[in-house]
Short mmCIF file of N, CA and C in Angstrom, two decimals:
data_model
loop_
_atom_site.label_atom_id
_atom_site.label_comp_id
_atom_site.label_asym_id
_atom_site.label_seq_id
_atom_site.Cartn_x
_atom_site.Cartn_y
_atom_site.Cartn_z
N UNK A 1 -7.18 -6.65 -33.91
CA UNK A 1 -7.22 -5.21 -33.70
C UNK A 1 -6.62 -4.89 -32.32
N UNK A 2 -5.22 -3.95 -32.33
CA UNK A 2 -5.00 -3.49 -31.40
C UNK A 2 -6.07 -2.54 -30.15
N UNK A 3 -6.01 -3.34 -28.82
CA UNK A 3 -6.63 -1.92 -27.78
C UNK A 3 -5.88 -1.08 -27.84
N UNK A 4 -6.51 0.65 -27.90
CA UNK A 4 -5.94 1.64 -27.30
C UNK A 4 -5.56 1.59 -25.78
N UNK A 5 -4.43 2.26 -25.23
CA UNK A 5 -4.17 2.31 -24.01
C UNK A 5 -4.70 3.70 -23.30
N UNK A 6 -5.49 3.42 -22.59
CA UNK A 6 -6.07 4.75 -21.81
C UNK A 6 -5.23 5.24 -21.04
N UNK A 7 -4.57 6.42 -21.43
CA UNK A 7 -3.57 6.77 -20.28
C UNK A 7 -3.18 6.93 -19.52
N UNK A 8 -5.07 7.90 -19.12
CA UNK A 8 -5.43 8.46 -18.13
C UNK A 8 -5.72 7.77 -17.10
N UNK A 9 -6.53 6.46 -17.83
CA UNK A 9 -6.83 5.35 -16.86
C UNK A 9 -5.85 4.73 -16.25
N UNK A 10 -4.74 4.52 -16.83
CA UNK A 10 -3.76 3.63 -16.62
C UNK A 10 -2.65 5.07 -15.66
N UNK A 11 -2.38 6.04 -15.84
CA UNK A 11 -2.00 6.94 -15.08
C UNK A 11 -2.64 6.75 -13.93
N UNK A 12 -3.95 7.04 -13.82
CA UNK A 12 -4.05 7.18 -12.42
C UNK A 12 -4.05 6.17 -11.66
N UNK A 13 -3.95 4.37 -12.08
CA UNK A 13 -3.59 3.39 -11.83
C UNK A 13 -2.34 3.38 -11.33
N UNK A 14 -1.27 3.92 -11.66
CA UNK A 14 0.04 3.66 -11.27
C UNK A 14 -0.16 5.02 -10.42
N UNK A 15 -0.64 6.10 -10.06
CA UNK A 15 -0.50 7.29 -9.36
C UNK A 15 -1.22 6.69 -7.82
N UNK A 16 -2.24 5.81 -8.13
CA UNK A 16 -2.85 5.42 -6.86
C UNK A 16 -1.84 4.23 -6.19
N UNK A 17 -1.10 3.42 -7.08
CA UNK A 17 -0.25 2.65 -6.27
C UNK A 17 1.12 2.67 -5.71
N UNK A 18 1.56 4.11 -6.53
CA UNK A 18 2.48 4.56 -6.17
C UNK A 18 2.17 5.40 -4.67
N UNK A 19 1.07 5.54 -4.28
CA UNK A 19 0.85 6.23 -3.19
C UNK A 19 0.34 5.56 -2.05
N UNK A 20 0.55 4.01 -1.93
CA UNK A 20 0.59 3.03 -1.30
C UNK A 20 2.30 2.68 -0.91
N UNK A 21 3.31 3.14 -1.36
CA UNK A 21 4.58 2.78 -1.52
C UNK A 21 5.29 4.31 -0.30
N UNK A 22 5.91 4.50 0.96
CA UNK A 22 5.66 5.36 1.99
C UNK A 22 7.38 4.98 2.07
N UNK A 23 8.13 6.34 2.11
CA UNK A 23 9.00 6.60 2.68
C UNK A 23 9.37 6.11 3.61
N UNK A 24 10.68 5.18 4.55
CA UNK A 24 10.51 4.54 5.53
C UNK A 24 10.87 5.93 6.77
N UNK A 25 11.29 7.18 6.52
CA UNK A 25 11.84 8.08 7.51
C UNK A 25 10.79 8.80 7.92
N UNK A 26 9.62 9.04 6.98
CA UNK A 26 8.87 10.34 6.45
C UNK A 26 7.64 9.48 6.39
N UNK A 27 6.31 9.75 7.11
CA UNK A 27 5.17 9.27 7.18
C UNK A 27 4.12 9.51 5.96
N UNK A 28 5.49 9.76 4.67
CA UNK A 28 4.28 10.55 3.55
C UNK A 28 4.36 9.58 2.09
N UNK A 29 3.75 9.05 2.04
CA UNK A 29 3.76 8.24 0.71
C UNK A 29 5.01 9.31 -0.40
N UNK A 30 6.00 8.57 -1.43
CA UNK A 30 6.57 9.02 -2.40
C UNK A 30 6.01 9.61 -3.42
N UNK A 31 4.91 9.95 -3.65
CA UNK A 31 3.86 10.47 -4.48
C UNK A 31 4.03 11.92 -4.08
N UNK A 32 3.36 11.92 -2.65
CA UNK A 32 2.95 13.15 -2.13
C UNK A 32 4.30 14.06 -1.76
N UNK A 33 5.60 13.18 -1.64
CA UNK A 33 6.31 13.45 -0.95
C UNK A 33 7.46 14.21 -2.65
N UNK A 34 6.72 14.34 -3.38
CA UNK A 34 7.72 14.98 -4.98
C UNK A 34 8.77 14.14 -5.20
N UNK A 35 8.92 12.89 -4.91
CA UNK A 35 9.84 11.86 -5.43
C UNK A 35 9.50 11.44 -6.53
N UNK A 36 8.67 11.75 -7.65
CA UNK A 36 8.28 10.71 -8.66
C UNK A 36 8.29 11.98 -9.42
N UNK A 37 9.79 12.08 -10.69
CA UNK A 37 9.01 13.42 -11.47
C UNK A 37 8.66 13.08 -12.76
N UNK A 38 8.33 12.16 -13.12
CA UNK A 38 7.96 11.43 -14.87
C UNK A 38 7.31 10.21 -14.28
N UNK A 39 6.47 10.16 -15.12
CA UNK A 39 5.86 8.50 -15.34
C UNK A 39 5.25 8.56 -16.89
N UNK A 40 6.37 7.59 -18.09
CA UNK A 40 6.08 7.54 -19.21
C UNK A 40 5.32 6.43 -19.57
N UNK A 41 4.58 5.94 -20.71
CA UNK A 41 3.83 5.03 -20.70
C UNK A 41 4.10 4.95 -22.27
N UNK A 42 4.77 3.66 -22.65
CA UNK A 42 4.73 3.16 -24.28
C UNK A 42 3.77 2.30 -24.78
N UNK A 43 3.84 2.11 -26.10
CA UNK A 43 2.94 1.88 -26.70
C UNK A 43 2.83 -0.08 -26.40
N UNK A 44 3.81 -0.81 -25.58
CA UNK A 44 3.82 -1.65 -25.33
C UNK A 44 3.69 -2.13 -23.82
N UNK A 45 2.79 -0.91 -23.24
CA UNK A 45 2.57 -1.09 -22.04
C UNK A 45 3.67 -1.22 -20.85
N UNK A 46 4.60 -0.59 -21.32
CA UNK A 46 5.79 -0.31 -20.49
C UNK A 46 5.86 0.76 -19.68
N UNK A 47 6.40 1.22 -18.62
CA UNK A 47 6.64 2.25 -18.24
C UNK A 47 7.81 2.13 -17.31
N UNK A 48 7.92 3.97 -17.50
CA UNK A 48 9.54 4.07 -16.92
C UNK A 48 8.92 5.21 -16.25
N UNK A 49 10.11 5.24 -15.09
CA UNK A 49 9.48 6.30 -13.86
C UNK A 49 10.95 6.92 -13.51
N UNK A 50 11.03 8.52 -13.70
CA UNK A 50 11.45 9.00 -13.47
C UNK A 50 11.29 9.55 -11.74
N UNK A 51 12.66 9.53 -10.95
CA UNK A 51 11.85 9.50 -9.46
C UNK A 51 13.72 9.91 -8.88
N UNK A 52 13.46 10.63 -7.81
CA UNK A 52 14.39 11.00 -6.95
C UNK A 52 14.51 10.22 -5.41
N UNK A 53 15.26 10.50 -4.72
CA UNK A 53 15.36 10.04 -3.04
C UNK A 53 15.44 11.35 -2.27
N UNK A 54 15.06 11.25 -0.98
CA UNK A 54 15.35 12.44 -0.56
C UNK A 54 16.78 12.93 0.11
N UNK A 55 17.84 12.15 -0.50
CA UNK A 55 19.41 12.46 -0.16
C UNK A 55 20.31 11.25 -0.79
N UNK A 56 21.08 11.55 -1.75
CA UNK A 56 21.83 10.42 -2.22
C UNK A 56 22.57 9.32 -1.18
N UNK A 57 22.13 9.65 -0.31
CA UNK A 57 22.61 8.54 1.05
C UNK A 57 21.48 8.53 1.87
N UNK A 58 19.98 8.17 1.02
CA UNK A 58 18.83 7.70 1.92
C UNK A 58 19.09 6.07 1.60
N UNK A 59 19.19 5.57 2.99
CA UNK A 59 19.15 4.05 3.40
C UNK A 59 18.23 3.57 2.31
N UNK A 60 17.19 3.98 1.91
CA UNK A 60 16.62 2.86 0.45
C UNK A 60 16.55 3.04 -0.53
N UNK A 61 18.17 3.53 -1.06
CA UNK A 61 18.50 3.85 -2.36
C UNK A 61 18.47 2.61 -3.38
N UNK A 62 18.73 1.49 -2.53
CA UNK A 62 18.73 0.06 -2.77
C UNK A 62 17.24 -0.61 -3.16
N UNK A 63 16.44 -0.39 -2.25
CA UNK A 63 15.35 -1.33 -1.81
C UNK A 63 13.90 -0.19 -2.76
N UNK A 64 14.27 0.96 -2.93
CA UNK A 64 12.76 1.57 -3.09
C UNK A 64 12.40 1.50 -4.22
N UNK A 65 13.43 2.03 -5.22
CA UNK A 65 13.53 1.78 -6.76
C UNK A 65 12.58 0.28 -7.19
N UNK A 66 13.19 -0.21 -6.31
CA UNK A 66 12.69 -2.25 -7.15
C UNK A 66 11.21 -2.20 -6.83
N UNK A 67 11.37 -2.06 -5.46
CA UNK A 67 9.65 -1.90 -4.61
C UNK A 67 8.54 -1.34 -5.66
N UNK A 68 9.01 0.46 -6.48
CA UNK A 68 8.34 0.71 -7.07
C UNK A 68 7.99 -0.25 -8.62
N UNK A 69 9.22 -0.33 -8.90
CA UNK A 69 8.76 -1.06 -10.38
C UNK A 69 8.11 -2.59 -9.79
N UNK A 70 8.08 -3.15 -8.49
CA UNK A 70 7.43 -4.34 -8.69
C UNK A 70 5.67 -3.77 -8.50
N UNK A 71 5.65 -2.92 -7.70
CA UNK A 71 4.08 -2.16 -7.62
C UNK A 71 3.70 -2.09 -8.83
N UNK A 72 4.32 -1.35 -9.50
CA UNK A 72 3.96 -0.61 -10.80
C UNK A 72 3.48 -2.30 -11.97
N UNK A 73 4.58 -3.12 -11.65
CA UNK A 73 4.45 -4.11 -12.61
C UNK A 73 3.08 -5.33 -12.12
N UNK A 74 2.87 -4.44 -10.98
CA UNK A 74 1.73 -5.57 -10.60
C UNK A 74 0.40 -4.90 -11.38
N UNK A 75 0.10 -3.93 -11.66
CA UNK A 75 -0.78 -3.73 -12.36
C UNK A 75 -1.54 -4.10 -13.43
N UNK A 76 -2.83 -4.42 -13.60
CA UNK A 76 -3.66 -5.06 -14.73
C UNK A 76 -2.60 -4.58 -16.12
N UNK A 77 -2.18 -5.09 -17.19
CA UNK A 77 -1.88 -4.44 -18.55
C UNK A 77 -0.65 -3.99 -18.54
N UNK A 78 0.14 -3.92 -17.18
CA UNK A 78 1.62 -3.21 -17.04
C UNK A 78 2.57 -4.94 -17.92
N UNK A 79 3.04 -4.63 -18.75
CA UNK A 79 4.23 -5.73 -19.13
C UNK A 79 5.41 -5.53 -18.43
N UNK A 80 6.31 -3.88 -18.06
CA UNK A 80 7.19 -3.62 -17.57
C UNK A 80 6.96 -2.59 -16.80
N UNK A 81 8.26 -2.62 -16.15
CA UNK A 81 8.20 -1.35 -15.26
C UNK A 81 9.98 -1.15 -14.96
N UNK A 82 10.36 0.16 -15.58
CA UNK A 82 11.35 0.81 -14.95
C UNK A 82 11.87 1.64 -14.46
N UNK A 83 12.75 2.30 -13.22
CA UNK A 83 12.70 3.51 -12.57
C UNK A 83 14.92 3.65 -12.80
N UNK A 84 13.99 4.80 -13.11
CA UNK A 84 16.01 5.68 -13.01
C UNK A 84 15.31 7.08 -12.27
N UNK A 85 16.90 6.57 -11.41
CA UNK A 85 17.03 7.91 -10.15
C UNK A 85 17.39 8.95 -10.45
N UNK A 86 17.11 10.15 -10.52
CA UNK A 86 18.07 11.41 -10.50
C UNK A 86 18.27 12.32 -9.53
N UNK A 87 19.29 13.14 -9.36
CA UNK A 87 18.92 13.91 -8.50
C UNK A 87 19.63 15.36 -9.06
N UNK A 88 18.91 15.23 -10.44
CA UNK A 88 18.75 16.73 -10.78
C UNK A 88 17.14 17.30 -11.64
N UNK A 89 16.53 18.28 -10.87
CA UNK A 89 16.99 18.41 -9.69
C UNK A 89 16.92 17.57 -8.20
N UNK A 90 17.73 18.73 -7.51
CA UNK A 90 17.76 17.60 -5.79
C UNK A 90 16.42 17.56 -5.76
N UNK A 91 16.21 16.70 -4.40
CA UNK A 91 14.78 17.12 -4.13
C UNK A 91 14.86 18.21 -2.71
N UNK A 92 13.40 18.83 -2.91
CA UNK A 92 13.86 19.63 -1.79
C UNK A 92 12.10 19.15 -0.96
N UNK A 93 12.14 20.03 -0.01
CA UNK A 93 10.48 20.16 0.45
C UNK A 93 9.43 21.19 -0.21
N UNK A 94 10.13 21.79 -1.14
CA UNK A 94 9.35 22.42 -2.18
C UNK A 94 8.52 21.60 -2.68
N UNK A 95 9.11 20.58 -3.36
CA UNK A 95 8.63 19.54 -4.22
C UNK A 95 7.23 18.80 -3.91
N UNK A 96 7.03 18.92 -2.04
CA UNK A 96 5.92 18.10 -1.23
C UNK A 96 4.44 18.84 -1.65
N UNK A 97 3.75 17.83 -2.14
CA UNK A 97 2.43 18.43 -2.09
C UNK A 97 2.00 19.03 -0.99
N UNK A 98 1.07 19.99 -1.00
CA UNK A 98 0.02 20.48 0.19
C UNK A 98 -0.02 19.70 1.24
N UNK A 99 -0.87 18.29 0.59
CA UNK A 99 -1.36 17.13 1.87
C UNK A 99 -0.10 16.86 2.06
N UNK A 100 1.00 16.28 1.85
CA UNK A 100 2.21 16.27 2.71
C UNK A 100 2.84 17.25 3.82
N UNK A 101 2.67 18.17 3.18
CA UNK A 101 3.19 19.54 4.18
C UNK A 101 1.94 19.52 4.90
N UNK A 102 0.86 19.40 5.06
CA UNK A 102 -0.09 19.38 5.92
C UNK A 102 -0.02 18.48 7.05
N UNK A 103 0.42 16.93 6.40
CA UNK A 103 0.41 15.96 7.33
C UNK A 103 1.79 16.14 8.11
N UNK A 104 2.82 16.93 7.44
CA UNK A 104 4.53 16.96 8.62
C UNK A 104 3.53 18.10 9.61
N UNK A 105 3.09 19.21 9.45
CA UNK A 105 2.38 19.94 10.28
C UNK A 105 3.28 21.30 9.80
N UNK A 106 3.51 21.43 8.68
CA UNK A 106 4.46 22.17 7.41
C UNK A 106 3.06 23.31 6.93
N UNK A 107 2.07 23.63 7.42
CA UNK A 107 1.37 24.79 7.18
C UNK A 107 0.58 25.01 8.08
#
């Protein structure tokens, strides 16, 4: 008998470790910071992460992408993990949660 996958559980699993993973310019975790706009979850315990940079010429256009899917793949039940970049839309500082704009000193 197949387990169901809790989504929610497993969402906020990858939402809490994705917020361990910190911009190297910007003192604000990629979570908080509106870089992450999808996180899908299949029925084979895969997931793909839809996620932006904050300028198509941020220095870890290279390095952040992998960082996340190895976080993501370290997780209890994760089999995969993959991230595609977009930048439509851009990102802007719209995108920053509250606690981000709180912590730049942005309210």
């Amino acid at each position: 008998m197949e387990q169901e996958i809790d989504t929610n559980q497993l969402g906020e699993a990858i939402v809490m470790k994705l917020k361990t993973i910190y911009d190297p310019e910007i003192p604000v975790d990629i979570y908080e910071l509106g870089l992450i706009y999808d996180v899908m979850i299949n029925t084979d315990y895969e997931v793909k992460i839809l996620m932006t940079l904050t300028s198509p010429n941020c220095p870890v256009a290279e390095s952040l992408p992998r960082e996340v899917e190895e976080k993501v793949k370290s997780i209890e039940n994760i089999k995969g993990a993959e991230v595609e970049i977009t930048f439509d839309p851009p990102w802007s500082k719209d995108l920053m949660s509250e606690e981000a704009k709180l912590e730049l000193g942005m309210l």
